CSV table of C-alpha atoms and ligand atoms in Angstrom, one decimal:
chain,number,residue,atom,x,y,z
A,25,MET,CA,72.7,91.5,147.9
A,26,LYS,CA,74.4,90.7,144.6
A,27,THR,CA,77.6,92.4,143.6
A,28,TYR,CA,78.2,93.2,139.9
A,29,LEU,CA,81.6,93.9,138.4
A,30,VAL,CA,80.8,96.1,135.4
A,31,THR,CA,83.8,96.8,133.1
A,32,GLY,CA,83.7,99.8,130.8
A,33,GLY,CA,81.0,101.3,132.9
A,34,ALA,CA,82.0,104.9,132.0
A,35,GLY,CA,81.3,104.3,128.3
A,36,PHE,CA,78.1,104.6,126.4
A,37,ILE,CA,76.3,101.3,127.0
A,38,GLY,CA,78.0,100.6,130.3
A,39,SER,CA,77.0,103.9,131.9
A,40,ASN,CA,73.4,103.5,130.6
A,41,PHE,CA,73.4,99.9,132.1
A,42,ILE,CA,74.6,101.2,135.5
A,43,LEU,CA,72.0,104.0,135.6
A,44,TYR,CA,69.3,101.5,134.6
A,45,MET,CA,70.3,98.9,137.2
A,46,LEU,CA,70.6,101.4,140.1
A,47,LYS,CA,67.1,102.7,139.1
A,48,MET,CA,65.6,99.2,139.0
A,49,TYR,CA,67.2,97.6,142.1
A,50,ASP,CA,68.0,99.0,145.6
A,51,ALA,CA,69.8,96.0,146.9
A,52,ILE,CA,72.7,95.6,144.5
A,53,LYS,CA,76.2,96.8,144.5
A,54,ILE,CA,78.1,97.8,141.3
A,55,ILE,CA,81.8,97.9,141.1
A,56,ASN,CA,82.6,99.8,138.0
A,57,ILE,CA,86.1,99.5,136.5
A,58,ASP,CA,87.1,101.5,133.5
A,59,LYS,CA,90.4,102.6,132.0
A,60,LEU,CA,88.9,106.0,131.0
A,61,THR,CA,90.1,106.0,127.4
A,62,TYR,CA,88.8,108.8,125.2
A,63,ALA,CA,85.4,107.0,125.2
A,64,GLY,CA,85.1,106.7,129.0
A,65,ASN,CA,83.6,109.7,130.8
A,66,LEU,CA,82.6,109.9,134.5
A,67,GLU,CA,80.3,112.7,133.6
A,68,ASN,CA,77.9,110.0,132.3
A,69,LEU,CA,77.5,108.8,135.9
A,70,LYS,CA,77.0,112.1,137.6
A,71,GLU,CA,73.5,111.1,138.7
A,72,VAL,CA,74.9,108.2,140.8
A,73,GLU,CA,78.1,109.8,142.1
A,74,ASN,CA,76.7,109.9,145.6
A,75,ASN,CA,75.1,106.5,145.5
A,76,ALA,CA,76.8,104.2,147.9
A,77,ASN,CA,75.9,101.2,145.8
A,78,HIS,CA,78.2,102.4,142.9
A,79,ILE,CA,81.9,102.2,143.4
A,80,PHE,CA,84.3,103.3,140.7
A,81,ALA,CA,87.9,102.3,140.2
A,82,LYS,CA,90.2,103.3,137.3
A,83,VAL,CA,91.4,99.9,136.1
A,84,ASP,CA,92.6,98.6,132.8
A,85,ILE,CA,91.3,95.1,132.2
A,86,CYS,CA,94.7,94.2,130.8
A,87,ASP,CA,96.2,94.8,134.2
A,88,LYS,CA,96.2,91.3,135.9
A,89,GLU,CA,97.3,92.5,139.3
A,90,ALA,CA,94.7,95.2,139.5
A,91,LEU,CA,92.0,92.8,138.5
A,92,MET,CA,93.1,90.2,141.1
A,93,LYS,CA,92.9,93.0,143.8
A,94,ILE,CA,89.3,93.8,142.8
A,95,PHE,CA,88.3,90.1,143.1
A,96,GLU,CA,90.1,89.9,146.5
A,97,GLU,CA,88.4,93.1,147.8
A,98,TYR,CA,84.9,92.3,146.7
A,99,ARG,CA,82.8,89.1,146.6
A,100,ILE,CA,81.8,89.4,142.9
A,101,ASP,CA,78.6,87.5,141.8
A,102,TYR,CA,78.4,88.7,138.2
A,103,VAL,CA,81.0,90.1,135.7
A,104,VAL,CA,79.4,92.1,132.9
A,105,ASN,CA,82.1,92.9,130.4
A,106,PHE,CA,81.4,96.0,128.3
A,107,ALA,CA,85.1,97.2,128.3
A,108,ALA,CA,86.3,97.4,124.7
A,109,GLU,CA,87.6,99.5,122.0
A,110,SER,CA,84.4,99.9,120.0
A,111,HIS,CA,84.8,102.0,116.9
A,112,VAL,CA,85.2,100.1,113.6
A,113,ASP,CA,86.9,103.0,111.8
A,114,ARG,CA,89.6,103.3,114.5
A,115,SER,CA,90.2,99.5,114.2
A,116,ILE,CA,90.9,99.9,110.5
A,117,HIS,CA,93.5,102.6,111.2
A,118,ASP,CA,95.1,101.0,114.3
A,119,PRO,CA,94.1,97.4,115.1
A,120,GLU,CA,96.6,96.7,117.9
A,121,VAL,CA,94.8,98.2,120.9
A,122,PHE,CA,91.7,96.3,119.8
A,123,ILE,CA,93.5,93.0,120.2
A,124,LYS,CA,95.0,94.1,123.5
A,125,THR,CA,91.8,95.2,125.1
A,126,ASN,CA,89.1,93.2,123.4
A,127,VAL,CA,91.0,89.9,123.3
A,128,LEU,CA,93.7,89.8,125.9
A,129,GLY,CA,91.7,92.0,128.3
A,130,THR,CA,88.8,89.6,128.1
A,131,GLN,CA,91.1,86.6,128.7
A,132,ASN,CA,92.6,88.4,131.8
A,133,LEU,CA,89.1,89.0,133.1
A,134,LEU,CA,88.0,85.4,132.5
A,135,ASP,CA,91.2,84.2,134.3
A,136,ALA,CA,90.6,86.6,137.3
A,137,ALA,CA,87.0,85.4,137.6
A,138,LYS,CA,88.0,81.8,137.2
A,139,LYS,CA,90.6,82.1,140.0
A,140,ALA,CA,88.2,83.8,142.3
A,141,TRP,CA,85.2,81.5,141.6
A,142,GLU,CA,86.5,78.0,141.0
A,143,THR,CA,86.6,75.5,143.8
A,144,ARG,CA,87.5,71.8,144.0
A,145,ALA,CA,83.8,71.1,143.4
A,146,GLY,CA,83.7,73.3,140.3
A,147,PHE,CA,81.8,76.6,139.9
A,148,ASP,CA,78.9,77.9,141.9
A,149,ARG,CA,76.4,78.2,139.1
A,150,ARG,CA,74.8,81.3,140.7
A,151,LYS,CA,77.9,83.2,139.6
A,152,LYS,CA,78.1,84.3,135.9
A,153,PHE,CA,80.4,86.0,133.4
A,154,ILE,CA,78.4,88.0,130.8
A,155,GLN,CA,80.2,89.0,127.6
A,156,ILE,CA,78.7,91.9,125.8
A,157,SER,CA,79.2,91.2,122.2
A,158,THR,CA,77.9,92.4,118.9
A,159,ASP,CA,76.1,91.3,115.7
A,160,GLU,CA,79.2,92.4,113.8
A,161,VAL,CA,80.8,89.0,114.6
A,162,TYR,CA,78.5,87.4,112.1
A,163,GLY,CA,79.7,89.5,109.2
A,164,SER,CA,77.4,90.8,106.5
A,165,LEU,CA,73.9,89.7,105.2
A,166,GLY,CA,72.5,89.9,101.7
A,167,ASP,CA,69.1,91.5,101.0
A,168,THR,CA,67.3,88.7,102.9
A,169,GLY,CA,67.7,86.6,106.1
A,170,TYR,CA,68.7,87.4,109.7
A,171,PHE,CA,71.5,86.4,112.0
A,172,ILE,CA,70.6,83.6,114.5
A,173,GLU,CA,72.7,82.5,117.4
A,174,ASN,CA,74.4,79.7,115.4
A,175,THR,CA,75.0,81.7,112.3
A,176,ALA,CA,78.7,81.1,111.5
A,177,LEU,CA,81.1,83.8,112.8
A,178,ASP,CA,82.5,85.7,109.8
A,179,PRO,CA,83.9,89.0,111.1
A,180,HIS,CA,85.4,91.5,108.6
A,181,SER,CA,86.8,94.5,110.4
A,182,PRO,CA,89.7,94.2,113.0
A,183,TYR,CA,87.1,95.3,115.6
A,184,ALA,CA,84.7,92.6,114.7
A,185,ALA,CA,87.5,90.0,114.6
A,186,SER,CA,88.6,91.0,118.1
A,187,LYS,CA,85.1,90.7,119.4
A,188,ALA,CA,84.7,87.3,117.7
A,189,ALA,CA,88.0,86.1,119.3
A,190,ALA,CA,86.7,87.3,122.7
A,191,ASP,CA,83.4,85.4,122.2
A,192,LEU,CA,85.3,82.2,121.3
A,193,LEU,CA,87.5,82.6,124.4
A,194,VAL,CA,84.4,83.0,126.6
A,195,LYS,CA,82.9,79.9,125.0
A,196,SER,CA,86.1,78.0,125.6
A,197,TYR,CA,86.0,78.7,129.3
A,198,TYR,CA,82.5,77.2,129.4
A,199,ASP,CA,83.4,74.2,127.2
A,200,THR,CA,86.7,73.5,129.0
A,201,TYR,CA,86.2,74.5,132.7
A,202,ARG,CA,82.3,74.7,132.8
A,203,MET,CA,82.7,78.3,133.9
A,204,PRO,CA,79.2,79.8,134.0
A,205,VAL,CA,79.0,82.3,131.1
A,206,ASN,CA,76.5,84.0,128.7
A,207,ILE,CA,77.2,85.9,125.5
A,208,THR,CA,74.9,88.6,124.2
A,209,ARG,CA,75.1,89.8,120.6
A,210,CYS,CA,73.3,93.1,120.1
A,211,SER,CA,72.6,95.2,117.1
A,212,ASN,CA,73.6,98.9,116.8
A,213,ASN,CA,72.6,100.9,119.9
A,214,TYR,CA,71.7,104.6,120.0
A,215,GLY,CA,70.7,106.9,122.8
A,216,PRO,CA,72.2,109.2,125.5
A,217,TYR,CA,76.0,109.3,126.2
A,218,GLN,CA,77.1,107.7,122.9
A,219,PHE,CA,80.4,109.1,121.8
A,220,PRO,CA,79.9,111.3,118.7
A,221,GLU,CA,82.2,109.3,116.5
A,222,LYS,CA,79.3,106.9,115.9
A,223,LEU,CA,76.8,107.6,113.2
A,224,ILE,CA,73.8,109.0,115.1
A,225,PRO,CA,75.5,111.3,117.6
A,226,LEU,CA,78.0,112.4,114.9
A,227,ILE,CA,75.2,113.5,112.6
A,228,ILE,CA,73.3,115.2,115.5
A,229,ASN,CA,76.5,117.0,116.6
A,230,ASN,CA,77.4,118.1,113.1
A,231,CYS,CA,73.9,119.4,112.4
A,232,LEU,CA,74.1,121.4,115.7
A,233,ASN,CA,77.4,122.9,114.5
A,234,LYS,CA,76.4,123.1,110.8
A,235,LYS,CA,79.3,120.9,109.8
A,236,THR,CA,79.0,118.6,106.8
A,237,LEU,CA,77.5,115.1,107.3
A,238,PRO,CA,79.8,112.4,105.9
A,239,ILE,CA,78.0,109.4,104.3
A,240,TYR,CA,80.2,106.4,103.5
A,241,GLY,CA,79.8,105.0,100.0
A,242,ASP,CA,76.3,105.0,98.6
A,243,GLY,CA,74.6,105.4,102.0
A,244,LEU,CA,72.6,102.2,101.4
A,245,ASN,CA,74.3,100.1,104.0
A,246,ILE,CA,71.8,98.8,106.5
A,247,ARG,CA,72.1,98.7,110.3
A,248,ASP,CA,69.5,97.3,112.8
A,249,TRP,CA,69.0,100.0,115.5
A,250,LEU,CA,68.0,99.4,119.2
A,251,TYR,CA,67.5,102.1,121.9
A,252,VAL,CA,70.1,101.6,124.5
A,253,GLU,CA,67.7,101.1,127.4
A,254,ASP,CA,66.1,98.2,125.6
A,255,HIS,CA,69.6,96.6,125.4
A,256,CYS,CA,70.1,97.2,129.1
A,257,ARG,CA,66.8,95.4,129.9
A,258,ALA,CA,67.9,92.5,127.7
A,259,ILE,CA,71.2,92.2,129.6
A,260,ASP,CA,69.4,92.2,132.9
A,261,LYS,CA,67.1,89.4,131.7
A,262,VAL,CA,70.1,87.4,130.5
A,263,ILE,CA,71.9,87.8,133.9
A,264,ASN,CA,68.9,86.7,135.8
A,265,LYS,CA,67.3,84.1,133.6
A,266,GLY,CA,69.7,83.2,130.8
A,267,LEU,CA,70.7,79.5,130.7
A,268,ILE,CA,74.4,79.0,131.4
A,269,GLY,CA,76.5,78.6,128.3
A,270,GLU,CA,74.0,80.1,126.0
A,271,VAL,CA,74.3,83.0,123.4
A,272,TYR,CA,71.4,85.4,123.1
A,273,ASN,CA,71.0,87.8,120.1
A,274,VAL,CA,69.4,91.1,120.9
A,275,GLY,CA,67.6,93.3,118.4
A,276,GLY,CA,64.3,94.8,117.6
A,277,HIS,CA,63.9,94.5,113.8
A,278,ASN,CA,64.6,98.2,113.1
A,279,GLU,CA,66.6,98.1,109.9
A,280,ARG,CA,67.3,101.4,108.2
A,281,THR,CA,69.8,102.5,105.5
A,282,ASN,CA,72.3,105.0,106.7
A,283,ILE,CA,70.9,107.7,104.4
A,284,GLN,CA,67.4,107.1,105.9
A,285,ILE,CA,68.9,107.6,109.4
A,286,VAL,CA,70.6,110.8,108.3
A,287,LYS,CA,67.6,112.3,106.6
A,288,THR,CA,65.3,111.4,109.6
A,289,ILE,CA,67.7,113.4,111.9
A,290,ILE,CA,67.9,116.3,109.5
A,291,ASN,CA,64.1,116.5,109.0
A,292,TYR,CA,63.4,116.3,112.7
A,293,MET,CA,66.0,118.9,113.7
A,294,SER,CA,65.0,121.2,110.8
A,295,GLU,CA,61.3,121.1,111.8
A,296,ASN,CA,61.8,121.4,115.5
A,297,LEU,CA,65.1,123.2,116.2
A,298,ASP,CA,66.6,125.1,113.3
A,299,LYS,CA,65.2,125.5,109.8
A,300,SER,CA,68.7,126.1,108.4
A,301,ILE,CA,69.6,122.4,109.0
A,302,SER,CA,69.1,120.8,105.7
A,303,GLU,CA,70.1,118.0,103.3
A,304,ASP,CA,72.6,120.5,101.8
A,305,LEU,CA,75.0,119.4,104.6
A,306,ILE,CA,75.2,115.8,103.3
A,307,ARG,CA,78.5,114.8,101.7
A,308,TYR,CA,79.0,111.3,100.1
A,309,VAL,CA,82.6,110.4,101.0
A,310,GLU,CA,84.9,107.4,100.4
A,311,ASP,CA,83.5,104.1,101.6
A,312,ARG,CA,84.7,102.4,104.8
A,313,LYS,CA,87.2,99.6,103.9
A,314,GLY,CA,85.5,96.2,104.1
A,315,HIS,CA,82.2,98.0,104.9
A,316,ASP,CA,79.5,95.4,105.9
A,317,ARG,CA,76.4,95.8,103.8
A,318,ARG,CA,73.6,94.7,106.0
A,319,TYR,CA,73.1,93.6,109.6
A,320,GLY,CA,69.8,92.1,110.9
A,321,ILE,CA,69.2,90.3,114.1
A,322,ASP,CA,66.6,87.5,114.7
A,323,PRO,CA,65.7,88.0,118.3
A,324,THR,CA,63.3,85.0,118.5
A,325,LYS,CA,65.4,83.1,121.1
A,326,ILE,CA,65.6,85.9,123.7
A,327,LYS,CA,61.9,86.7,123.1
A,328,GLU,CA,60.7,83.2,123.6
A,329,ALA,CA,63.1,81.9,126.2
A,330,LEU,CA,63.4,85.0,128.4
A,331,GLY,CA,60.3,87.1,127.5
A,332,TRP,CA,62.3,90.1,126.4
A,333,GLU,CA,60.9,92.6,123.9
A,334,PRO,CA,62.0,96.1,123.0
A,335,THR,CA,59.7,98.8,124.1
A,336,THR,CA,61.0,101.9,122.3
A,337,LEU,CA,59.9,102.4,118.7
A,338,PHE,CA,62.7,103.8,116.5
A,339,GLU,CA,60.6,107.0,115.7
A,340,GLU,CA,60.3,107.7,119.5
A,341,GLY,CA,63.8,106.7,120.4
A,342,ILE,CA,65.4,109.0,117.8
A,343,LYS,CA,63.4,112.0,119.0
A,344,LYS,CA,64.4,111.3,122.6
A,345,THR,CA,68.0,111.0,121.5
A,346,ILE,CA,68.0,114.2,119.5
A,347,HIS,CA,66.5,116.1,122.5
A,348,TRP,CA,69.0,114.6,124.9
A,349,TYR,CA,72.0,115.8,122.8
A,350,THR,CA,70.5,119.3,122.2
A,351,LYS,CA,69.8,119.6,126.0
A,352,ASN,CA,73.3,118.3,126.8
A,353,LYS,CA,75.4,120.5,124.5
A,354,ALA,CA,77.9,121.0,127.3
A,355,TRP,CA,78.5,117.2,127.5
A,356,LEU,CA,78.9,117.1,123.7
A,357,ASP,CA,81.3,120.0,123.6
A,358,GLY,CA,83.3,118.4,126.4
A,359,VAL,CA,83.8,115.1,124.7
A,360,VAL,CA,84.6,116.5,121.3
A,361,SER,CA,87.5,118.5,122.6
A,362,GLY,CA,90.9,117.1,123.4
A,363,GLU,CA,92.0,113.8,121.8
A,364,TYR,CA,88.8,113.5,119.7
A,365,ALA,CA,89.3,116.9,118.1
A,366,ASN,CA,92.6,115.5,116.5
A,367,TYR,CA,90.9,112.3,115.5
A,368,PHE,CA,88.0,114.1,113.9
A,369,LYS,CA,90.4,116.4,112.0
A,370,LYS,CA,92.4,113.5,110.7
A,371,MET,CA,89.3,111.5,109.6
A,372,TYR,CA,87.2,114.2,108.1
A,373,GLU,CA,89.1,117.5,107.6
A,374,ASP,CA,92.6,116.6,106.4
A,375,SER,CA,91.5,114.8,103.2
B,404,NAD,P1,82.3,102.8,124.3
B,404,NAD,O1,83.5,102.9,123.4
B,404,NAD,O2,81.4,103.9,124.4
B,404,NAD,O3,82.8,102.4,125.8
B,404,NAD,C1,83.8,101.5,126.1
B,404,NAD,C2,84.3,101.7,127.5
B,404,NAD,O4,85.3,100.8,127.8
B,404,NAD,C3,84.9,103.1,127.7
B,404,NAD,O5,84.4,103.7,128.9
B,404,NAD,C4,86.4,102.9,127.8
B,404,NAD,O6,87.1,103.8,128.7
B,404,NAD,C5,86.4,101.5,128.4
B,404,NAD,N1,87.7,100.8,128.1
B,404,NAD,C6,88.3,100.7,126.9
B,404,NAD,N2,89.4,100.0,127.1
B,404,NAD,C7,89.5,99.5,128.4
B,404,NAD,C8,90.4,98.7,129.1
B,404,NAD,N3,91.5,98.2,128.5
B,404,NAD,N4,90.1,98.5,130.4
B,404,NAD,C9,89.0,99.0,131.0
B,404,NAD,N5,88.1,99.8,130.3
B,404,NAD,C10,88.3,100.0,129.0
B,404,NAD,O7,81.6,101.5,123.8
B,404,NAD,P2,80.0,101.1,123.8
B,404,NAD,O8,79.4,101.5,122.6
B,404,NAD,O9,79.5,101.5,125.1
B,404,NAD,O10,80.2,99.5,123.8
B,404,NAD,C11,80.2,98.7,125.0
B,404,NAD,C12,80.3,97.2,124.6
B,404,NAD,O11,79.2,96.9,123.9
B,404,NAD,C13,81.5,96.9,123.7
B,404,NAD,O12,82.0,95.7,124.2
B,404,NAD,C14,80.9,96.8,122.4
B,404,NAD,O13,81.7,95.9,121.6
B,404,NAD,C15,79.5,96.2,122.7
B,404,NAD,N6,78.5,96.6,121.7
B,404,NAD,C16,78.3,97.9,121.3
B,404,NAD,C17,77.3,98.2,120.4
B,404,NAD,C18,77.0,99.6,120.0
B,404,NAD,O14,76.2,99.8,119.1
B,404,NAD,N7,77.6,100.6,120.6
B,404,NAD,C19,76.4,97.2,119.9
B,404,NAD,C20,76.7,95.9,120.3
B,404,NAD,C21,77.7,95.6,121.3
B,405,TDX,O1,80.6,109.3,109.5
B,405,TDX,C1,80.0,108.2,109.3
B,405,TDX,N1,79.4,108.0,108.1
B,405,TDX,C2,78.8,106.8,107.8
B,405,TDX,O2,78.2,106.6,106.7
B,405,TDX,C3,80.0,107.1,110.3
B,405,TDX,C4,80.7,107.3,111.6
B,405,TDX,C5,79.4,105.9,110.0
B,405,TDX,N2,78.8,105.8,108.8
B,405,TDX,C6,78.2,104.5,108.5
B,405,TDX,C7,79.0,103.2,108.7
B,405,TDX,C8,78.0,102.2,109.1
B,405,TDX,O3,77.4,101.6,108.0
B,405,TDX,O4,77.1,104.3,109.4
B,405,TDX,C9,76.9,103.0,109.8
B,405,TDX,C10,77.0,103.0,111.4
B,405,TDX,O5,78.4,103.3,111.7
B,405,TDX,P1,78.9,103.3,113.2
B,405,TDX,O6,78.1,104.2,114.0
B,405,TDX,O7,80.4,103.5,113.2
B,405,TDX,O8,78.5,101.8,113.7
B,405,TDX,P2,78.9,100.4,113.2
B,405,TDX,O9,80.2,100.4,112.4
B,405,TDX,O10,77.7,99.8,112.6
B,405,TDX,O11,79.3,99.7,114.6
B,405,TDX,C11,78.4,99.9,115.7
B,405,TDX,O12,77.5,98.9,115.9
B,405,TDX,C12,78.0,97.6,116.4
B,405,TDX,C13,79.3,100.1,117.0
B,405,TDX,O13,80.2,101.1,116.8
B,405,TDX,C14,79.9,98.8,117.4
B,405,TDX,O14,80.7,99.0,118.6
B,405,TDX,C15,78.9,97.8,117.6
B,405,TDX,O15,79.5,96.5,117.9
């Protein structure tokens, strides 16, 4: 029975990963540690709250002692590090916590795993530390070409820089100590339980509440979208089959401009839910500082080496996602109250 230490498991991708893994495997144990920031929400894990194979502890990955206790209490086989500050706009306003959690937190976690796993003979290569990273570490593309695993790192936002720094630390623990690691770099995810500060859930939530839809700059920046469950399957493959020390890009060639995304959501919601949702809600607003123009992942390596392919077409995934948010209005209303209400007001309503 393998034991997974999942960090940030109450966030968007982490909670989807835990739900996916517990659905797929009976004989695993998941220790989920999360600081429960504004983005962490145990409601995401309601389905598994009585599952004895899921154990939650409120822990900050920056807290060395608390991490050591976790490694003393449980015999961890895999660390899957999702815990992060993840929103680019917040990193532009206030970078410090991004460095604390994403860089120092990752280094603490690496040290705790190293102390627990290293013996005189080195590391047991059945253990593994998986760093969940992002395509944003590669910077921005022009009109053509894709990111491959050895594209030079060229992060632009403080968020992306903190994720690139974390990737380099993970790599250094492999290069220096031969600690067994993998790094995954995925494109933009969407799906259930994503915090509505990110483009897709923000637009759905604002359509539901007939609020304006802010589009940064000319709306022609391109992101490469992947349904979150496809990302979870990719991580599972990397844990089980990924070669130690390797980086795997994850993406499904679903590039769309932001304005295409917004219009797709408006059209679907208008036809299926409420005719009064229309393009009149769109507002072009000031561009994001240092806004990356285009992301595009080349997933050839994970496809050929590990046999992973996405299974959800964007057109299907976006419909499922819109339905999920409309059916889970209480979840949405819950997460947009409190701290987020102040953030939203500052970002979009004060100017
Ligand atoms: P999220 O913001 O929804 O969740 C992050 C989680 O980490 C939250 O539950 C939060 O409480 C927790 N957390 C934050 N600081 C912590 C700390 N110091 N200690 C413990 N827990 C802490 O983010 P997400 O979108 O689910 O992203 C998860 C990971 O995947 C991140 O590392 C992110 O960089 C990466 N990623 C995200 C995307 C995307 O499109 N969302 C794409 C590629 C990679
Ligand atoms: O209100 C908005 N209007 C708008 O035009 C918001 C919130 C975003 N945008 C644009 C900015 C981006 O070009 O939409 C695009 C997507 O923005 P986000 O949802 O903030 O995602 P992005 O900045 O691309 O980063 C995401 O993908 C990579 C995640 O937040 C990261 O955690 C992940 O690493």
